[in-house]
Short mmCIF file of C-alpha atoms in Angstrom, two decimals:
data_model
loop_
_atom_site.label_atom_id
_atom_site.label_comp_id
_atom_site.label_asym_id
_atom_site.label_seq_id
_atom_site.Cartn_x
_atom_site.Cartn_y
_atom_site.Cartn_z
CA MET A 1 138.12 -4.30 89.67
CA PRO A 2 141.87 -3.85 88.93
CA PRO A 3 144.15 -6.39 90.70
CA VAL A 4 145.86 -3.81 92.93
CA LEU A 5 142.56 -2.35 94.05
CA SER A 6 141.15 -5.76 94.91
CA ALA A 7 144.17 -6.44 97.11
CA LEU A 8 143.66 -3.16 98.95
CA HIS A 9 139.97 -3.95 99.22
CA ILE A 10 140.81 -7.21 100.97
CA LEU A 11 143.21 -5.44 103.33
CA HIS A 12 140.64 -2.84 104.24
CA PRO A 13 137.22 -2.97 102.52
CA ARG A 14 136.43 0.67 103.30
CA LEU A 15 139.66 1.87 101.72
CA SER A 16 138.25 1.34 98.23
CA LEU A 17 135.78 4.19 98.81
CA TYR A 18 138.67 6.62 99.00
CA VAL A 19 141.22 5.27 96.54
CA LYS A 20 139.12 4.44 93.47
CA PRO A 21 139.92 7.71 91.63
CA LEU A 22 143.65 7.05 92.02
CA PHE A 23 143.54 3.66 90.32
CA LEU A 24 142.12 4.50 86.89
CA ARG A 25 145.34 3.05 85.43
CA LYS A 26 147.04 -0.17 86.32
CA PHE A 27 150.49 0.13 87.89
CA PRO A 28 152.22 -3.26 87.75
CA LEU A 29 154.30 -4.16 90.79
CA PRO A 30 157.80 -5.53 90.21
CA ARG A 31 157.63 -9.33 90.09
CA ARG A 32 159.86 -11.03 92.65
CA SER A 33 160.10 -14.64 93.59
CA VAL A 34 159.51 -15.02 97.30
CA PRO A 35 159.22 -18.13 99.47
CA ILE A 36 155.56 -18.78 100.29
CA ASN A 37 154.66 -20.32 103.61
CA PRO A 38 151.55 -22.55 103.32
CA ARG A 39 150.50 -21.44 106.79
CA THR A 40 150.58 -17.83 105.69
CA LEU A 41 148.47 -18.61 102.64
CA SER A 42 145.92 -20.53 104.70
CA SER A 43 145.65 -17.73 107.23
CA VAL A 44 145.22 -15.19 104.43
CA ALA A 45 142.55 -17.34 102.82
CA SER A 46 140.83 -17.66 106.17
CA ALA A 47 140.94 -13.92 106.73
CA GLN A 48 139.60 -13.29 103.23
CA SER A 49 136.83 -15.81 103.75
CA SER A 50 135.88 -14.20 107.07
CA THR A 51 135.73 -10.79 105.46
CA GLU A 52 133.59 -11.99 102.59
CA ASN A 53 131.24 -13.78 104.99
CA GLY A 54 130.76 -10.62 107.03
CA ASP A 55 132.73 -11.92 110.03
CA SER A 56 134.07 -8.77 111.73
CA ARG A 57 135.89 -10.48 114.58
CA GLY A 58 139.47 -9.36 115.26
CA ARG A 59 141.05 -6.07 114.16
CA SER A 60 139.58 -4.70 110.96
CA GLY A 61 142.83 -2.92 110.17
CA SER A 62 145.06 -6.02 110.37
CA LEU A 63 147.53 -6.23 107.49
CA SER A 64 147.34 -9.92 106.49
CA ALA A 65 148.72 -9.91 102.97
CA PRO A 66 146.48 -11.55 100.33
CA PRO A 67 147.96 -14.05 97.84
CA SER A 68 148.14 -11.44 95.08
CA LEU A 69 150.58 -9.37 97.15
CA LEU A 70 152.56 -12.42 98.22
CA GLU A 71 153.11 -13.28 94.58
CA GLU A 72 154.23 -9.77 93.75
CA ALA A 73 155.89 -8.76 97.02
CA VAL A 74 157.22 -5.23 97.49
CA GLN A 75 160.77 -5.06 98.76
CA LYS A 76 160.95 -4.06 102.44
CA ILE A 77 162.27 -0.55 103.00
CA ASP A 78 165.30 0.21 105.16
CA VAL A 79 163.83 0.70 108.62
CA ASN A 80 166.83 2.63 109.95
CA PRO A 81 166.75 6.46 110.01
CA PRO A 82 168.98 8.27 107.48
CA LYS A 83 172.67 8.19 108.39
CA GLY A 84 173.54 10.73 111.05
CA THR A 85 169.95 11.13 112.28
CA ARG A 86 168.03 9.57 115.18
CA ASP A 87 164.71 8.09 116.14
CA PHE A 88 163.31 9.00 119.52
CA PRO A 89 161.43 6.00 120.93
CA PRO A 90 159.72 6.62 124.31
CA GLU A 91 162.80 6.07 126.51
CA GLU A 92 164.93 8.41 124.33
CA MET A 93 162.11 10.93 124.18
CA ARG A 94 161.92 11.03 127.98
CA LEU A 95 165.64 11.85 128.11
CA ARG A 96 165.25 14.54 125.45
CA ASN A 97 162.31 16.11 127.28
CA TRP A 98 164.29 16.08 130.54
CA LEU A 99 167.24 17.82 128.87
CA PHE A 100 165.04 20.40 127.12
CA HIS A 101 163.18 21.06 130.37
CA ASN A 102 166.49 21.97 132.01
CA PHE A 103 167.46 24.17 129.05
CA ARG A 104 164.17 26.04 129.35
CA GLU A 105 164.17 26.22 133.13
CA VAL A 106 167.65 27.77 133.27
CA SER A 107 166.63 30.27 130.59
CA ARG A 108 163.54 31.15 132.63
CA LEU A 109 165.63 31.65 135.78
CA TYR A 110 167.73 34.22 133.90
CA GLY A 111 164.73 36.11 132.53
CA PHE A 112 165.08 35.03 128.88
CA GLU A 113 162.14 34.75 126.46
CA GLU A 114 161.81 31.79 124.08
CA VAL A 115 161.81 32.27 120.32
CA ASP A 116 161.93 29.92 117.35
CA PHE A 117 162.51 30.15 113.62
CA PRO A 118 161.72 28.04 110.54
CA VAL A 119 163.84 24.92 110.16
CA LEU A 120 163.84 25.78 106.44
CA GLU A 121 165.52 29.10 105.62
CA SER A 122 166.89 30.88 102.59
CA GLU A 123 170.23 29.34 101.57
CA ALA A 124 171.67 32.85 101.19
CA LEU A 125 171.19 33.50 104.91
CA PHE A 126 173.87 30.95 105.82
CA ILE A 127 176.17 31.66 102.89
CA ARG A 128 176.17 35.36 103.83
CA LYS A 129 177.43 34.51 107.33
CA ALA A 130 179.80 31.60 106.68
CA GLY A 131 180.84 31.97 103.03
CA GLU A 132 180.39 29.76 99.96
CA GLU A 133 182.21 26.84 101.60
CA ILE A 134 179.22 26.25 103.90
CA LYS A 135 177.34 24.92 100.84
CA ASP A 136 179.17 21.60 101.20
CA GLN A 137 177.63 21.18 104.66
CA LEU A 138 174.09 22.29 103.87
CA TYR A 139 171.04 20.18 103.21
CA CYS A 140 169.86 22.52 100.44
CA PHE A 141 167.65 22.39 97.37
CA GLU A 142 165.54 24.49 95.02
CA ASP A 143 161.87 24.55 95.95
CA ARG A 144 158.95 24.59 93.50
CA GLY A 145 159.05 28.37 93.42
CA ASN A 146 162.67 28.24 92.17
CA ARG A 147 163.97 29.53 95.52
CA ARG A 148 167.21 28.19 97.00
CA VAL A 149 166.46 27.00 100.54
CA ALA A 150 168.32 25.00 103.18
CA LEU A 151 167.71 23.23 106.45
CA ARG A 152 169.32 25.43 109.09
CA PRO A 153 172.81 24.30 110.23
CA GLU A 154 172.72 26.74 113.17
CA LEU A 155 170.33 29.19 114.84
CA THR A 156 172.28 32.49 114.99
CA PRO A 157 171.64 33.66 111.38
CA SER A 158 167.89 33.16 111.90
CA LEU A 159 168.11 35.12 115.13
CA ALA A 160 169.89 37.98 113.33
CA ARG A 161 167.23 37.96 110.61
CA LEU A 162 164.44 38.19 113.19
CA VAL A 163 166.16 41.02 115.09
CA ILE A 164 166.51 43.01 111.84
CA GLN A 165 162.89 42.25 110.95
CA LYS A 166 161.61 43.51 114.32
CA GLY A 167 163.79 46.62 114.18
CA LYS A 168 162.89 49.31 116.69
CA SER A 169 159.56 47.67 117.55
CA VAL A 170 161.33 45.67 120.27
CA PRO A 171 163.13 47.55 123.08
CA LEU A 172 166.73 46.67 123.87
CA PRO A 173 168.28 44.75 125.42
CA LEU A 174 166.79 41.52 124.11
CA LYS A 175 167.33 38.36 126.12
CA TRP A 176 166.16 35.53 123.90
CA PHE A 177 166.70 31.78 123.89
CA ALA A 178 165.81 28.98 121.49
CA VAL A 179 165.90 25.18 121.44
CA GLY A 180 165.87 24.03 117.84
CA GLN A 181 166.86 21.25 115.47
CA CYS A 182 169.85 21.89 113.21
CA TRP A 183 171.15 20.01 110.17
CA ARG A 184 174.73 19.91 108.95
CA TYR A 185 176.23 17.40 106.51
CA GLU A 186 179.67 16.71 107.95
CA ARG A 187 181.92 13.90 109.12
CA MET A 188 180.40 12.19 112.12
CA THR A 189 182.32 11.61 115.35
CA ARG A 190 181.32 10.86 118.91
CA GLY A 191 178.83 13.55 119.91
CA ARG A 192 178.64 14.95 116.37
CA ARG A 193 175.72 14.00 114.16
CA ARG A 194 174.25 15.41 110.98
CA GLU A 195 171.14 16.32 112.90
CA HIS A 196 171.11 17.68 116.44
CA TYR A 197 169.21 19.98 118.74
CA GLN A 198 170.81 23.13 120.04
CA TRP A 199 170.10 25.43 122.96
CA ASN A 200 171.02 29.06 122.27
CA MET A 201 170.94 31.99 124.68
CA ASP A 202 171.63 35.45 123.25
CA ILE A 203 171.79 38.98 124.63
CA ILE A 204 171.27 41.75 122.07
CA GLY A 205 172.09 45.37 122.84
CA VAL A 206 174.65 45.12 125.68
CA PRO A 207 178.28 46.00 124.75
CA GLU A 208 179.75 45.39 128.24
CA VAL A 209 181.29 42.09 129.37
CA THR A 210 178.49 41.82 131.93
CA ALA A 211 176.58 40.07 129.13
CA GLU A 212 179.27 37.40 128.74
CA ALA A 213 179.42 36.93 132.51
CA GLU A 214 175.64 36.41 132.63
CA LEU A 215 175.81 33.80 129.88
CA ILE A 216 178.69 31.88 131.48
CA SER A 217 176.77 31.92 134.75
CA SER A 218 173.73 30.41 133.04
CA ILE A 219 175.82 27.54 131.64
CA VAL A 220 177.25 26.88 135.11
CA THR A 221 173.73 26.85 136.56
CA PHE A 222 172.73 24.28 133.94
CA PHE A 223 175.71 22.06 134.74
CA LYS A 224 174.86 22.15 138.43
CA ARG A 225 171.23 21.20 137.75
CA ILE A 226 172.14 18.07 135.83
CA GLY A 227 174.93 16.92 138.17
CA VAL A 228 178.01 17.95 136.17
CA THR A 229 180.79 19.27 138.43
CA ALA A 230 184.00 21.31 138.13
CA SER A 231 185.97 18.07 138.03
CA ASP A 232 184.09 17.13 134.85
CA VAL A 233 184.20 20.37 132.84
CA GLY A 234 185.96 23.71 132.60
CA PHE A 235 185.83 26.93 130.55
CA LYS A 236 188.39 28.44 128.21
CA VAL A 237 188.01 32.16 127.64
CA SER A 238 189.66 34.07 124.83
CA SER A 239 189.58 37.65 123.53
CA ARG A 240 190.15 38.80 119.98
CA LYS A 241 191.13 42.24 121.31
CA VAL A 242 193.91 40.76 123.44
CA LEU A 243 195.22 38.73 120.51
CA GLN A 244 195.27 41.87 118.34
CA GLU A 245 197.31 43.65 121.04
CA VAL A 246 199.80 40.76 121.18
CA LEU A 247 200.23 40.66 117.40
CA ARG A 248 200.67 44.43 117.33
CA CYS A 249 203.52 44.10 119.84
CA TYR A 250 205.33 41.88 117.36
CA SER A 251 204.72 44.20 114.42
CA ILE A 252 202.42 41.79 112.63
CA SER A 253 200.50 43.81 110.05
CA GLU A 254 196.71 44.09 110.11
CA ASN A 255 196.36 42.35 106.75
CA LEU A 256 198.00 39.22 108.22
CA PHE A 257 195.76 39.16 111.28
CA GLY A 258 193.07 36.90 109.79
CA LYS A 259 195.59 34.38 108.44
CA VAL A 260 197.52 34.28 111.73
CA CYS A 261 194.27 33.76 113.68
CA ILE A 262 193.33 30.77 111.55
CA ILE A 263 196.73 29.18 112.19
CA ILE A 264 196.67 29.92 115.93
CA ASP A 265 193.25 28.34 116.21
CA LYS A 266 194.84 25.01 115.17
CA ILE A 267 197.36 24.92 118.03
CA GLU A 268 195.58 22.13 119.91
CA LYS A 269 194.76 20.22 116.72
CA ILE A 270 198.06 19.84 114.81
CA PRO A 271 201.77 19.44 115.80
CA MET A 272 203.64 22.58 116.89
CA ASP A 273 206.21 22.19 114.09
CA GLU A 274 203.40 22.57 111.55
CA ILE A 275 202.12 25.67 113.38
CA LYS A 276 205.57 27.26 113.16
CA LYS A 277 205.88 26.34 109.49
CA ASP A 278 202.48 27.84 108.68
CA LEU A 279 203.22 31.07 110.57
CA LYS A 280 206.49 31.50 108.66
CA SER A 281 204.68 30.84 105.39
CA VAL A 282 202.46 33.91 105.90
CA GLY A 283 205.49 36.19 106.33
CA MET A 284 206.44 36.06 110.03
CA SER A 285 210.12 35.90 110.96
CA GLU A 286 211.41 32.94 112.98
CA GLU A 287 212.08 35.21 115.98
CA ALA A 288 208.56 36.67 115.84
CA VAL A 289 207.06 33.16 115.62
CA GLU A 290 208.95 31.96 118.72
CA ASP A 291 208.06 35.09 120.70
CA LEU A 292 204.41 34.88 119.69
CA LEU A 293 204.09 31.21 120.68
CA ARG A 294 205.75 31.92 124.02
CA VAL A 295 203.24 34.67 124.77
CA LEU A 296 200.32 32.51 123.65
CA SER A 297 201.27 29.92 126.26
CA ILE A 298 200.81 32.44 129.11
CA LYS A 299 197.76 31.66 131.25
CA SER A 300 198.21 34.47 133.79
CA LEU A 301 196.50 37.77 133.07
CA THR A 302 199.00 39.54 135.31
CA LYS A 303 201.96 38.34 133.23
CA LEU A 304 200.12 39.18 130.04
CA GLU A 305 199.42 42.66 131.34
CA GLU A 306 203.13 43.13 132.03
CA ILE A 307 204.01 42.24 128.43
CA LEU A 308 201.32 44.51 126.99
CA GLY A 309 202.25 47.30 129.38
CA GLY A 310 198.85 47.27 131.04
CA ALA A 311 197.51 49.41 128.24
CA GLY A 312 194.34 49.13 126.24
CA GLU A 313 190.84 47.93 127.02
CA ALA A 314 191.59 44.37 125.90
CA VAL A 315 193.12 43.09 129.14
CA ALA A 316 190.85 45.36 131.17
CA ASP A 317 187.77 43.63 129.71
CA LEU A 318 189.16 40.21 130.55
CA LYS A 319 190.00 41.27 134.09
CA GLN A 320 186.47 42.60 134.53
CA LEU A 321 185.03 39.35 133.20
CA PHE A 322 187.02 37.30 135.72
CA SER A 323 185.98 39.69 138.48
CA LEU A 324 182.31 39.34 137.54
CA ALA A 325 182.68 35.58 137.32
CA GLU A 326 183.84 35.56 140.92
CA LYS A 327 180.85 37.65 142.00
CA PHE A 328 178.47 35.35 140.11
CA GLY A 329 179.94 32.49 142.11
CA ILE A 330 181.32 30.82 138.99
CA LEU A 331 184.91 30.64 140.20
CA SER A 332 183.90 29.03 143.48
CA GLY A 333 182.84 25.89 141.66
CA PHE A 334 184.17 26.02 138.09
CA SER A 335 187.47 27.17 136.63
CA LEU A 336 187.61 29.96 134.08
CA MET A 337 190.83 29.64 132.10
CA HIS A 338 192.22 32.38 129.90
CA GLN A 339 193.58 30.94 126.66
CA LEU A 340 195.08 33.13 123.96
CA SER A 341 195.61 30.18 121.63
CA VAL A 342 191.90 30.21 120.79
CA ALA A 343 191.69 32.92 118.17
CA LEU A 344 187.94 33.46 118.19
CA PRO A 345 186.31 35.72 120.83
CA ILE A 346 184.69 32.85 122.65
CA THR A 347 183.93 31.02 125.81
CA LEU A 348 184.38 27.30 125.33
CA GLY A 349 183.03 24.59 127.61
CA PHE A 350 185.14 21.42 127.53
CA ASP A 351 185.33 18.07 129.31
CA ARG A 352 188.48 17.77 131.42
CA GLU A 353 189.38 14.28 130.23
CA GLY A 354 189.50 15.49 126.64
CA LYS A 355 187.49 12.56 125.30
CA LEU A 356 184.79 14.70 123.70
CA ARG A 357 184.57 17.68 121.38
CA ALA A 358 183.51 21.06 122.79
CA ILE A 359 180.38 20.84 124.93
CA CYS A 360 179.33 24.41 124.17
CA GLY A 361 180.77 27.58 122.74
CA GLY A 362 179.87 31.19 122.31
CA GLY A 363 181.07 34.71 121.95
CA ARG A 364 180.41 38.21 120.72
CA TYR A 365 179.08 39.02 117.25
CA ASP A 366 178.72 42.81 117.33
CA ARG A 367 179.09 43.11 113.54
CA LEU A 368 176.87 40.26 112.41
CA LEU A 369 173.70 42.23 111.63
CA SER A 370 175.44 44.42 109.04
CA THR A 371 176.37 41.20 107.21
CA PHE A 372 172.66 40.83 106.46
CA GLY A 373 172.10 44.51 105.64
CA GLY A 374 170.97 45.67 109.08
CA ASP A 375 172.41 48.13 111.57
CA ASP A 376 175.01 46.60 113.88
CA ILE A 377 173.96 46.09 117.49
CA PRO A 378 176.22 44.74 120.25
CA ALA A 379 175.37 41.07 120.72
CA CYS A 380 176.72 37.91 122.26
CA GLY A 381 175.45 34.40 122.85
CA PHE A 382 176.27 30.72 123.03
CA GLY A 383 175.20 27.43 121.47
CA PHE A 384 174.88 24.21 123.45
CA GLY A 385 174.22 20.96 121.57
CA ASP A 386 172.23 18.03 122.93
CA ALA A 387 174.51 15.24 121.66
CA VAL A 388 177.82 15.97 123.44
CA ILE A 389 176.28 16.63 126.86
CA VAL A 390 174.43 13.30 126.69
CA GLU A 391 177.72 11.56 125.85
CA LEU A 392 179.34 13.26 128.87
CA LEU A 393 176.51 12.15 131.17
CA LYS A 394 176.95 8.58 129.89
CA GLU A 395 180.72 8.79 130.39
CA LYS A 396 180.27 9.91 134.00
CA GLY A 397 177.50 7.43 134.69
CA ILE A 398 175.05 10.13 135.71
CA LEU A 399 172.35 9.75 133.08
CA PRO A 400 169.01 10.00 134.92
CA GLU A 401 166.74 6.97 135.07
CA LEU A 402 163.54 8.20 133.48
CA SER A 403 160.91 5.50 133.45
CA LEU A 404 157.31 5.89 132.37
CA GLN A 405 155.09 6.85 135.30
CA VAL A 406 151.28 6.78 135.19
CA GLU A 407 149.17 7.57 138.25
CA ASN A 408 146.26 5.20 137.52
CA ILE A 409 145.48 2.13 135.51
CA VAL A 410 141.74 1.52 135.06
CA CYS A 411 140.39 -1.89 134.13
CA ALA A 412 136.88 -3.26 133.55
CA LEU A 413 136.41 -6.75 135.01
CA ASP A 414 133.70 -7.49 132.44
CA GLY A 415 133.58 -6.60 128.75
CA ASP A 416 130.13 -5.04 129.26
CA LEU A 417 131.67 -2.54 131.70
CA GLN A 418 134.14 -1.04 129.23
CA GLY A 419 131.98 2.09 128.95
CA ALA A 420 131.87 2.39 132.75
CA ALA A 421 135.68 2.11 132.88
CA ALA A 422 135.92 4.88 130.28
CA THR A 423 133.70 7.05 132.53
CA VAL A 424 136.03 6.46 135.49
CA ALA A 425 139.07 7.32 133.34
CA THR A 426 137.43 10.55 132.17
CA ILE A 427 136.60 11.60 135.75
CA LEU A 428 140.23 11.16 136.81
CA ARG A 429 141.65 12.85 133.71
CA ASP A 430 139.37 15.84 134.26
CA LYS A 431 140.99 16.14 137.69
CA GLY A 432 144.45 16.29 136.08
CA GLN A 433 145.49 12.70 136.79
CA SER A 434 147.16 10.46 134.24
CA VAL A 435 145.24 7.29 133.39
CA ASP A 436 146.10 4.21 131.36
CA LEU A 437 142.75 2.71 130.38
CA VAL A 438 142.85 -1.01 129.54
CA LEU A 439 141.07 -1.03 126.18
CA GLU A 440 140.56 -4.77 125.82
CA ASN A 441 139.14 -7.55 127.94
CA LYS A 442 142.35 -8.77 129.59
CA PRO A 443 142.99 -11.16 132.51
CA LEU A 444 144.08 -9.60 135.81
CA LYS A 445 147.52 -11.19 135.52
CA TRP A 446 148.12 -9.18 132.34
CA VAL A 447 146.78 -6.02 133.99
CA PHE A 448 149.18 -6.33 136.95
CA LYS A 449 152.13 -6.82 134.59
CA ARG A 450 151.04 -3.78 132.65
CA ALA A 451 150.73 -1.76 135.86
CA ALA A 452 154.28 -2.74 136.88
CA ARG A 453 155.68 -1.80 133.47
CA ILE A 454 154.18 1.69 133.50
CA ASN A 455 154.91 2.22 137.23
CA ALA A 456 151.24 2.88 138.01
CA GLU A 457 150.55 4.12 141.52
CA ARG A 458 147.12 2.53 141.83
CA LEU A 459 144.77 0.16 140.07
CA ILE A 460 141.10 1.07 139.66
CA LEU A 461 138.88 -1.99 139.10
CA VAL A 462 135.39 -1.59 137.69
CA GLY A 463 133.36 -4.65 138.72
CA ASN A 464 129.67 -5.35 138.13
CA THR A 465 128.64 -5.61 141.81
CA GLU A 466 130.55 -2.46 142.84
CA TRP A 467 129.36 -0.46 139.83
CA GLN A 468 125.71 -1.20 140.62
CA ARG A 469 126.35 0.37 144.03
CA GLY A 470 128.03 3.40 142.43
CA MET A 471 131.49 2.33 143.60
CA VAL A 472 134.83 1.11 142.23
CA GLY A 473 137.62 -0.96 143.72
CA VAL A 474 140.99 0.68 144.40
CA LYS A 475 144.34 -1.04 144.98
CA ILE A 476 147.43 0.93 146.05
CA LEU A 477 150.13 -0.96 144.19
CA SER A 478 153.08 0.07 146.37
CA SER A 479 151.51 -1.15 149.64
CA GLY A 480 148.89 -3.62 148.46
CA GLU A 481 146.14 -1.72 150.34
CA GLN A 482 142.66 -2.30 148.86
CA TYR A 483 139.37 -0.51 149.40
CA GLU A 484 136.18 0.58 147.69
CA VAL A 485 135.22 4.20 147.06
CA LYS A 486 132.17 5.98 145.72
CA LEU A 487 132.58 7.25 142.19
CA ASN A 488 131.88 10.86 143.17
CA GLU A 489 134.51 10.65 145.91
CA LEU A 490 137.28 9.23 143.72
CA GLU A 491 140.25 11.58 143.82
#
């Protein structure tokens, strides 16, 4: 038998039945000098001897390394997840499930249906929306069919693809939501990872600002559910239409609009002198730059309306949005702030202390579908990441305490009663109750510690005398009350 196979055979005798065909050739392991502990060698020899002598005590799957593997040890792998990604051990998974439950519950309250898409999509789908520069942020590769694919960095392109695919088979409007994992290779900061989960809510087929008002209301409802208040967060609302009206007032040509928007969008990120310099570099006069920046600082819609002469649908849409926000009850608890210095047509959720990046963001994408070859349909939506909101909850000290909770712990007082304990566990599970069945013969002291760790409500003891009478012992762990109950009356 080849040396590698014999080592595997020692680790798990039955494994050789399945791996023989794979070891027709010898694959030498890299030789490394490793310190050998005599105790380890003696325990390995003992385990090998027990196996050869047919002693099956202990766990058959235990990984006690034989001497052959100790001599040619394999280097231990890095046990940390890839940079920018996360493990979800039980305590983190409970938090994630709690957050996702609130995402889904708010979506349900607003009548949205859940959808999902492949994590792996065509690379072209994202390049078509964001341009070639997105390639630097994609986890992309060529699959075995010579197709360029990528892990999705966002959900909206997949949503657009699905809407086009469904065509007229689905009646409008569509109110869809998704909670999905996204991947983006970028510089990491607090609340920004290379892998995150995102909650999206989208309304397809409604051109009116009632859609935006509904979406903002849903975000507010979510904040209220998890304990985030108006003193913690606020909303910045911008309108591309209003910005176009402002630029038109200062005779800024249409071909400069895109460049000016990109510069304006940096107002809160770089010094004002650099903003002025950049605006002049695209062809704006010094007077026009000063006037534009003065107007952009206006927060009052009334004053803005005076400058624009009250004309056009741009300001009218914003006024309607604020009016609807009041009727939704948003303004009674959360502030909605108009901000022209955000060039994109978005609603942005931010923390008031300014310690974190945007909590959520969204807007209208009426012309997105034609980017992918479909017919344009009015659409708007938002994205809400899991990482930043968790950081905010930590910052405010309002992360929920989510401990493991099991209703019953069932224990056999004798090893011969393990089957009886399994019967009791099955009866309770069939009735919808959670049960932690003690699978080994453990002392009661261990069982009580286990019950405390999992926050069990009651302990079910299966003893020989009680079982012969068709009964089990019950202990209510919160009060210490004890009693016996017939098996068929156990609830």
